């Protein structure tokens, strides 16, 4: 687990939805999710994020037993195959069971707000905790997308949640922050947050960016007729966001198409490696 948070290239986190109603794949990988997760890891995913409850706008919640039934066998299968696993859940009981089965990250899109036991539970687990900005469940989140200044408000609300979970015992150095793109946010809010990542970076904590295939990319790519491309047609745009996030130093990106984002990160790293250090430029200038 400790290696996950060491400095290095931006991590690509592969999305593995084991739900019948995901916005991005519509349950396409429920047949053999372990094989899909293994393939994501082979394509370069540093983590595979397993989720058993859809968080698409308007989605109804599944009960706790059903979520666990979907998630736990997949976590166990991936861990047995040597794949590092993250569990995407808002429930403390699911987080506890998944970490006991070998998951090394709890990715809680609610930032501990959906389950009052989450922070105390994570505090007692040996795992990384991804804390996201969130204002409400999927059935109401669109009505909560009201901001005066989205970046400062998201930063303040993340700060409050960070204080709450660390007060409950979660070690600050095990927290990764996620601005929650698309969660109680309209497209203009998502773009503002991406444009001002430096404000979120002032926490001094790793950042995870989850832009993959989301509505704001679909709206951007809509044709002259207003037709929005389907989620899988947004992978090139997602990879561009990955490259820009990697250039800004993001710890990770959560994506559906792993291969294109792995390529994007490699390009950014090569670009950085080709830069002449400022000190070298200065020396050359003085010698000329």
Short mmCIF file of C-alpha atoms in Angstrom, two decimals, residues 24 55 57 75 81 94 97 105 120 131 135 146 171 177 212 223 233 250 268 270:
data_model
loop_
_atom_site.label_atom_id
_atom_site.label_comp_id
_atom_site.label_asym_id
_atom_site.label_seq_id
_atom_site.Cartn_x
_atom_site.Cartn_y
_atom_site.Cartn_z
CA UNK A 24 -20.60 4.15 -19.38
CA UNK A 55 -23.58 6.73 -9.20
CA UNK A 57 -27.34 10.94 -12.25
CA UNK A 75 -12.22 -8.23 -5.31
CA UNK A 81 -4.69 -12.84 -9.71
CA UNK A 94 -18.53 -2.92 2.06
CA UNK A 97 -15.16 -6.50 3.72
CA UNK A 105 -7.88 1.59 -1.53
CA UNK A 120 -14.01 5.52 11.76
CA UNK A 131 -12.16 11.44 -0.33
CA UNK A 135 -23.34 17.03 -1.96
CA UNK A 146 -25.46 25.68 -7.44
CA UNK A 171 -4.26 9.46 8.86
CA UNK A 177 -8.58 14.05 -2.72
CA UNK A 212 -13.66 9.65 -17.91
CA UNK A 223 -22.13 17.92 -33.09
CA UNK A 233 -16.86 7.93 -28.06
CA UNK A 250 -2.15 14.74 -10.49
CA UNK A 268 3.81 13.67 -20.62
CA UNK A 270 8.78 11.89 -22.02
#
